[in-house]
Amino acid sequence: MEKRQLLYEGKAKKVFATDDPTLLIVEYKDDATAFNGVKKGTIEGKGVINNRMSNYLMRYLERSDIPTHFVRELSERETLVKKVTIIPLEVIVRNIAAGSFSQRYGVEEGTVFSSPTVEFSYKNDALGDPLLNTDGALALDLADQVELALIRQYALRINQGLRKFWRDCGVTLVDFKLEFGRLRDGTIVLADEISPDTCRLWDTATREKLDKDRFRRDLGGVEDAYREILRRMESHDA
Ligand code: ADP
Ligand code: UDP
C-alpha cells in the first residue's frame, strides 16, 4: 500500500491518503506537545514506540471484540488504518485521580476511585478541548444517544482490558484518552492511538511515571521512560 497525498499533519502524526478510499496511512512523529500546543519538543524514538504500542494494544482489544481502525503495520512508523469520520470527543477514562481531574476538583494525585469515571471533552483545539456532558454532545450533534451509550460502554470495556494487560506488566493504568470514529456504514470503531502520549502509566512497585507526564512536567528521563514502557509491554506475552 502506497502513501498518496498528505491529508493532515497533526501534533503527533501525519495522515496520508492511499489508493483505497476506505484506508489511510498514519505516520507517527517524534514531535511532542503539551498544554494545548504551548509546550513543544521532541522525544527521540517516540514515533516508533507509539506506533508499535498502539498497534499491539489495538490487536489485543480486537481479541475481546472491541472494533478498531487497525488494519496492518507497514513500517516502524507507519500503519494502515480504516478511514473514519472522527467523532470530535476526547473520551477520558480514569481509575486514579491525576492531571486535570486533580486540579479541577482539588483531589490529591494518586487517589484511587472506587469505580472508573468516563469524561467527555469537546475535541476543539481553538476552545482548549472543554469538558462536555452527554447533553452537550447531543446539543452539538456530535453523536446520538445510542452512539454515546455505546462509546461509554466501549470505553469501560477497554479500561477493563487495558488495566488487566498493564497489571500483568507491573504497570498501573491511571487514566487515558480515546477517540472513536464512524466507518462509512456508521459503525463506531476505536481510532487514533493508545500510547504513553495518551495514557498515564505508573510503575506499580515504584510509582515512577512511564508516560508523557515526564515531558509535561520536565521530570527528565523521557526517552528512557518510553523505552521502559515498551519493554514492559513486550514482556507481556513472554
Ligand atoms: P492532533 O490532531 O490532535 O494534533 P495527531 O497529530 O495525532 O493529533 O493527528 C492525527 C489525526 O488523525 C487526529 O486528528 C485524529 O483524530 C485523526 N485520526 C486518527 N485515526 C483516524 C482514522 N482512522 N481516520 C481518520 N482520522 C483519524
Ligand atoms: N489526554 C490526551 N490528550 C489530550 C488530553 C488528555 O491524550 O488532549 C490524556 C492524558 O495523557 C491523560 C488523560 O488523557 O492520560 C487525562 O488527561 P487530563 O484530563 O488529566 O489532562 P492533562 O493533565 O493532560 O491536562
Coordinates of N, CA, C and O in Angstrom, one line a residue, residues 52-154:
R52 N 4.2 1.1 17.5 CA 4.2 -0.3 17.9 C 3.2 -0.6 19.1 O 2.5 -1.5 19.0
M53 N 3.2 0.3 20.0 CA 2.4 0.1 21.2 C 0.9 0.2 20.8 O 0.1 -0.6 21.2
S54 N 0.5 1.2 20.1 CA -0.9 1.4 19.7 C -1.4 0.2 18.9 O -2.5 -0.3 19.2
N55 N -0.6 -0.3 18.0 CA -1.0 -1.4 17.2 C -1.1 -2.7 18.0 O -2.1 -3.4 17.9
Y56 N -0.2 -2.9 18.9 CA -0.2 -4.1 19.8 C -1.4 -4.0 20.6 O -2.2 -5.0 20.7
L57 N -1.7 -2.9 21.2 CA -2.9 -2.8 22.1 C -4.2 -2.9 21.4 O -5.2 -3.5 21.8
M58 N -4.2 -2.3 20.2 CA -5.5 -2.4 19.4 C -5.7 -3.9 19.0 O -6.9 -4.3 19.0
R59 N -4.7 -4.6 18.6 CA -4.9 -6.0 18.3 C -5.3 -6.8 19.5 O -6.2 -7.6 19.4
Y60 N -4.8 -6.4 20.6 CA -5.2 -7.1 21.9 C -6.7 -6.8 22.2 O -7.4 -7.7 22.5
L61 N -7.1 -5.6 22.0 CA -8.5 -5.2 22.2 C -9.5 -5.9 21.2 O -10.6 -6.3 21.6
E62 N -9.0 -6.0 20.0 CA -9.8 -6.7 18.9 C -10.1 -8.1 19.4 O -11.2 -8.6 19.1
R63 N -9.2 -8.7 20.1 CA -9.4 -10.1 20.6 C -10.5 -10.2 21.6 O -11.1 -11.2 21.8
S64 N -10.9 -9.0 22.3 CA -12.0 -9.0 23.1 C -13.2 -8.2 22.5 O -13.9 -7.6 23.2
D65 N -13.2 -8.3 21.2 CA -14.4 -7.8 20.4 C -14.6 -6.3 20.5 O -15.7 -5.8 20.5
I66 N -13.5 -5.6 20.7 CA -13.6 -4.1 20.5 C -13.2 -3.8 19.1 O -12.1 -4.1 18.7
P67 N -14.1 -3.2 18.3 CA -13.7 -2.9 16.9 C -12.8 -1.7 16.9 O -13.0 -0.7 17.6
T68 N -11.7 -1.8 16.1 CA -10.8 -0.7 16.0 C -10.5 -0.4 14.5 O -10.9 -1.1 13.6
H69 N -9.7 0.7 14.3 CA -9.4 1.1 12.9 C -8.2 0.4 12.4 O -7.9 0.5 11.2
F70 N -7.5 -0.4 13.3 CA -6.2 -1.0 12.9 C -6.4 -2.0 11.7 O -7.3 -2.9 11.7
V71 N -5.5 -1.9 10.7 CA -5.5 -2.9 9.6 C -4.2 -3.6 9.6 O -4.1 -4.8 9.8
R72 N -3.1 -2.9 9.5 CA -1.8 -3.6 9.3 C -0.6 -2.6 9.6 O -0.7 -1.4 9.1
E73 N 0.4 -3.1 10.3 CA 1.6 -2.2 10.5 C 2.4 -2.3 9.2 O 2.7 -3.4 8.7
L74 N 2.8 -1.1 8.7 CA 3.5 -1.1 7.4 C 5.0 -1.0 7.6 O 5.8 -1.4 6.8
S75 N 5.4 -0.2 8.7 CA 6.8 0.0 8.9 C 6.9 0.5 10.4 O 5.9 0.5 11.1
E76 N 8.2 0.8 10.8 CA 8.4 1.2 12.2 C 7.5 2.4 12.6 O 7.1 2.5 13.8
R77 N 7.2 3.3 11.6 CA 6.4 4.5 12.0 C 5.1 4.6 11.3 O 4.3 5.5 11.5
E78 N 4.8 3.6 10.4 CA 3.6 3.7 9.6 C 2.6 2.6 9.7 O 3.0 1.4 9.7
T79 N 1.3 2.9 9.8 CA 0.3 1.9 9.9 C -0.9 2.2 9.0 O -1.3 3.4 8.8
L80 N -1.4 1.1 8.4 CA -2.6 1.2 7.6 C -3.8 1.1 8.5 O -3.9 0.2 9.3
V81 N -4.7 2.1 8.4 CA -5.9 2.1 9.2 C -7.2 2.3 8.4 O -7.1 2.8 7.2
K82 N -8.3 1.9 8.9 CA -9.6 2.2 8.2 C -9.9 3.7 8.4 O -9.7 4.2 9.5
K83 N -10.3 4.3 7.3 CA -10.6 5.7 7.4 C -11.9 5.9 8.1 O -12.9 5.2 7.8
V84 N -12.0 6.7 9.1 CA -13.2 7.0 9.8 C -13.5 8.5 9.8 O -12.6 9.3 9.5
T85 N -14.7 8.9 10.1 CA -15.0 10.3 10.4 C -14.9 10.4 11.9 O -15.7 9.7 12.6
I86 N -13.9 11.1 12.4 CA -13.7 11.2 13.8 C -14.9 11.9 14.5 O -15.3 12.9 14.0
I87 N -15.4 11.3 15.6 CA -16.4 12.0 16.4 C -15.6 12.9 17.3 O -14.7 12.4 18.1
P88 N -15.8 14.2 17.3 CA -14.9 15.1 18.0 C -15.1 15.2 19.5 O -15.5 16.2 20.1
L89 N -14.9 14.0 20.1 CA -14.9 13.8 21.5 C -13.6 13.2 22.0 O -13.2 12.3 21.4
E90 N -13.1 13.8 23.1 CA -12.0 13.1 23.7 C -12.6 12.3 24.9 O -13.3 12.9 25.8
V91 N -12.6 11.0 24.8 CA -13.2 10.2 25.8 C -12.1 9.8 26.8 O -11.2 9.1 26.5
I92 N -12.3 10.3 28.0 CA -11.2 10.1 29.0 C -11.7 9.2 30.1 O -12.8 9.4 30.7
V93 N -11.0 8.1 30.4 CA -11.3 7.2 31.4 C -10.3 7.3 32.5 O -9.1 7.4 32.2
R94 N -10.7 7.3 33.7 CA -9.8 7.5 34.9 C -10.1 6.4 35.9 O -11.2 6.2 36.3
N95 N -9.0 5.9 36.4 CA -9.1 4.9 37.6 C -8.5 5.6 38.9 O -8.9 5.2 40.0
I96 N -7.6 6.5 38.7 CA -6.9 7.2 39.8 C -6.9 8.7 39.4 O -6.7 9.1 38.3
A97 N -7.0 9.5 40.4 CA -7.0 11.0 40.2 C -5.6 11.4 39.8 O -4.6 11.0 40.3
A98 N -5.6 12.3 38.7 CA -4.3 12.9 38.3 C -4.7 14.0 37.3 O -5.8 14.3 37.0
G99 N -3.7 14.8 37.0 CA -3.8 15.8 35.9 C -4.9 16.8 36.2 O -5.1 17.3 37.3
S100 N -5.7 17.0 35.1 CA -6.8 18.0 35.2 C -7.9 17.6 36.2 O -8.5 18.5 36.8
F101 N -8.1 16.3 36.4 CA -9.1 15.9 37.4 C -8.7 16.4 38.8 O -9.5 17.0 39.6
S102 N -7.4 16.2 39.2 CA -6.9 16.6 40.5 C -7.0 18.1 40.6 O -7.4 18.6 41.7
Q103 N -6.6 18.8 39.6 CA -6.7 20.3 39.6 C -8.1 20.8 39.8 O -8.4 21.6 40.6
R104 N -9.0 20.3 38.9 CA -10.3 20.8 38.9 C -11.1 20.6 40.2 O -11.8 21.4 40.7
Y105 N -10.9 19.4 40.8 CA -11.7 19.0 42.0 C -10.9 19.1 43.3 O -11.4 18.7 44.3
G106 N -9.6 19.5 43.2 CA -8.8 19.6 44.4 C -8.5 18.2 45.1 O -8.6 18.1 46.3
V107 N -8.3 17.2 44.2 CA -8.1 15.8 44.8 C -6.6 15.5 44.6 O -6.1 15.7 43.5
E108 N -6.0 15.0 45.6 CA -4.6 14.6 45.6 C -4.4 13.6 44.5 O -5.1 12.6 44.3
E109 N -3.3 13.8 43.7 CA -2.9 12.9 42.6 C -2.6 11.5 43.3 O -1.9 11.5 44.3
G110 N -3.2 10.5 42.7 CA -2.9 9.2 43.3 C -4.1 8.6 44.0 O -4.2 7.4 44.4
T111 N -5.1 9.5 44.3 CA -6.3 9.0 45.0 C -7.1 8.0 44.1 O -7.4 8.3 42.9
V112 N -7.3 6.8 44.6 CA -7.9 5.7 43.8 C -9.4 5.8 43.9 O -10.0 5.9 45.0
F113 N -10.1 5.7 42.7 CA -11.5 5.8 42.7 C -12.1 4.4 43.0 O -11.5 3.4 42.6
S114 N -13.3 4.4 43.6 CA -14.0 3.1 43.8 C -14.5 2.5 42.5 O -14.6 1.3 42.4
S115 N -14.8 3.4 41.6 CA -15.1 2.8 40.2 C -14.6 3.9 39.2 O -14.5 5.1 39.5
P116 N -14.3 3.4 38.0 CA -13.8 4.3 37.0 C -14.7 5.4 36.6 O -15.9 5.2 36.7
T117 N -14.2 6.5 36.1 CA -15.0 7.6 35.6 C -14.8 7.7 34.1 O -13.7 7.5 33.6
V118 N -15.8 8.1 33.3 CA -15.7 8.4 31.9 C -16.1 9.9 31.7 O -17.2 10.3 32.2
E119 N -15.2 10.6 31.1 CA -15.4 12.0 30.9 C -15.4 12.3 29.4 O -14.6 11.7 28.7
F120 N -16.2 13.3 28.9 CA -16.1 13.7 27.5 C -15.5 15.1 27.5 O -15.9 16.0 28.3
S121 N -14.6 15.4 26.5 CA -14.2 16.7 26.2 C -14.6 16.9 24.7 O -14.5 16.0 23.9
Y122 N -14.9 18.2 24.4 CA -15.2 18.5 23.0 C -13.8 18.7 22.4 O -13.0 19.6 22.8
K123 N -13.5 17.9 21.3 CA -12.2 17.9 20.7 C -12.1 19.2 19.8 O -12.6 19.1 18.6
N124 N -11.6 20.2 20.3 CA -11.6 21.5 19.6 C -10.5 22.4 20.2 O -10.6 23.0 21.2
D125 N -9.3 22.3 19.4 CA -8.1 23.0 19.9 C -8.3 24.5 20.2 O -7.8 25.0 21.2
A126 N -9.1 25.1 19.3 CA -9.3 26.6 19.4 C -10.0 26.9 20.8 O -9.8 28.0 21.4
L127 N -10.8 26.0 21.2 CA -11.6 26.2 22.5 C -10.8 25.6 23.7 O -11.3 25.6 24.8
G128 N -9.7 24.9 23.4 CA -9.0 24.2 24.5 C -9.7 23.0 25.0 O -9.6 22.7 26.2
D129 N -10.3 22.2 24.1 CA -10.9 20.9 24.5 C -11.8 21.0 25.7 O -11.5 20.3 26.7
P130 N -12.8 21.8 25.8 CA -13.6 22.0 27.0 C -14.4 20.7 27.4 O -14.8 20.0 26.5
L131 N -14.6 20.5 28.7 CA -15.4 19.4 29.2 C -16.8 19.5 28.7 O -17.3 20.6 28.4
L132 N -17.4 18.4 28.5 CA -18.8 18.3 27.9 C -19.5 17.1 28.5 O -18.9 16.1 28.7
N133 N -20.8 17.3 28.9 CA -21.6 16.1 29.3 C -22.4 15.6 28.1 O -22.3 16.2 27.0
T134 N -23.1 14.5 28.3 CA -23.8 13.9 27.2 C -24.8 14.8 26.6 O -25.0 14.9 25.4
D135 N -25.5 15.6 27.4 CA -26.5 16.6 26.9 C -25.8 17.6 25.9 O -26.3 17.9 24.9
G136 N -24.6 18.0 26.3 CA -23.8 19.0 25.5 C -23.5 18.3 24.2 O -23.6 19.0 23.1
A137 N -23.0 17.1 24.2 CA -22.7 16.4 23.0 C -23.9 16.2 22.1 O -23.8 16.3 20.9
L138 N -25.1 16.0 22.7 CA -26.3 15.8 21.9 C -26.7 17.2 21.3 O -27.0 17.3 20.1
A139 N -26.6 18.3 22.1 CA -26.9 19.6 21.7 C -26.0 20.0 20.5 O -26.5 20.6 19.5
L140 N -24.8 19.7 20.5 CA -23.8 20.0 19.5 C -23.9 19.0 18.3 O -23.2 19.1 17.3
D141 N -24.8 18.0 18.5 CA -25.0 17.0 17.4 C -23.7 16.2 17.1 O -23.5 15.9 15.9
L142 N -22.9 16.0 18.1 CA -21.6 15.3 17.8 C -21.9 13.8 17.6 O -21.2 13.1 16.9
A143 N -22.9 13.3 18.3 CA -23.3 11.9 18.2 C -24.7 11.7 18.8 O -25.2 12.7 19.5
D144 N -25.4 10.6 18.5 CA -26.7 10.5 19.1 C -26.7 9.6 20.4 O -25.6 9.2 20.8
Q145 N -27.8 9.5 21.1 CA -27.9 8.8 22.4 C -27.3 7.4 22.3 O -26.6 7.0 23.2
V146 N -27.7 6.7 21.3 CA -27.3 5.3 21.1 C -25.8 5.2 21.0 O -25.1 4.4 21.6
E147 N -25.2 6.1 20.1 CA -23.8 6.1 19.9 C -23.0 6.5 21.2 O -22.0 5.9 21.5
L148 N -23.6 7.5 21.9 CA -22.9 7.9 23.2 C -22.9 6.8 24.2 O -21.9 6.6 24.9
A149 N -24.0 6.1 24.3 CA -24.1 4.9 25.2 C -23.1 3.9 24.8 O -22.4 3.3 25.7
L150 N -23.0 3.6 23.5 CA -22.0 2.6 23.0 C -20.6 3.0 23.3 O -19.8 2.2 23.7
I151 N -20.3 4.3 23.0 CA -18.9 4.8 23.3 C -18.5 4.6 24.7 O -17.4 4.2 25.1
R152 N -19.5 4.9 25.6 CA -19.2 4.8 27.0 C -19.0 3.3 27.4 O -18.0 3.0 28.2
Q153 N -19.8 2.5 26.8 CA -19.7 1.0 27.1 C -18.3 0.5 26.6 O -17.6 -0.2 27.3
Y154 N -17.9 0.9 25.4 CA -16.6 0.5 24.8 C -15.5 1.0 25.7 O -14.5 0.3 26.0

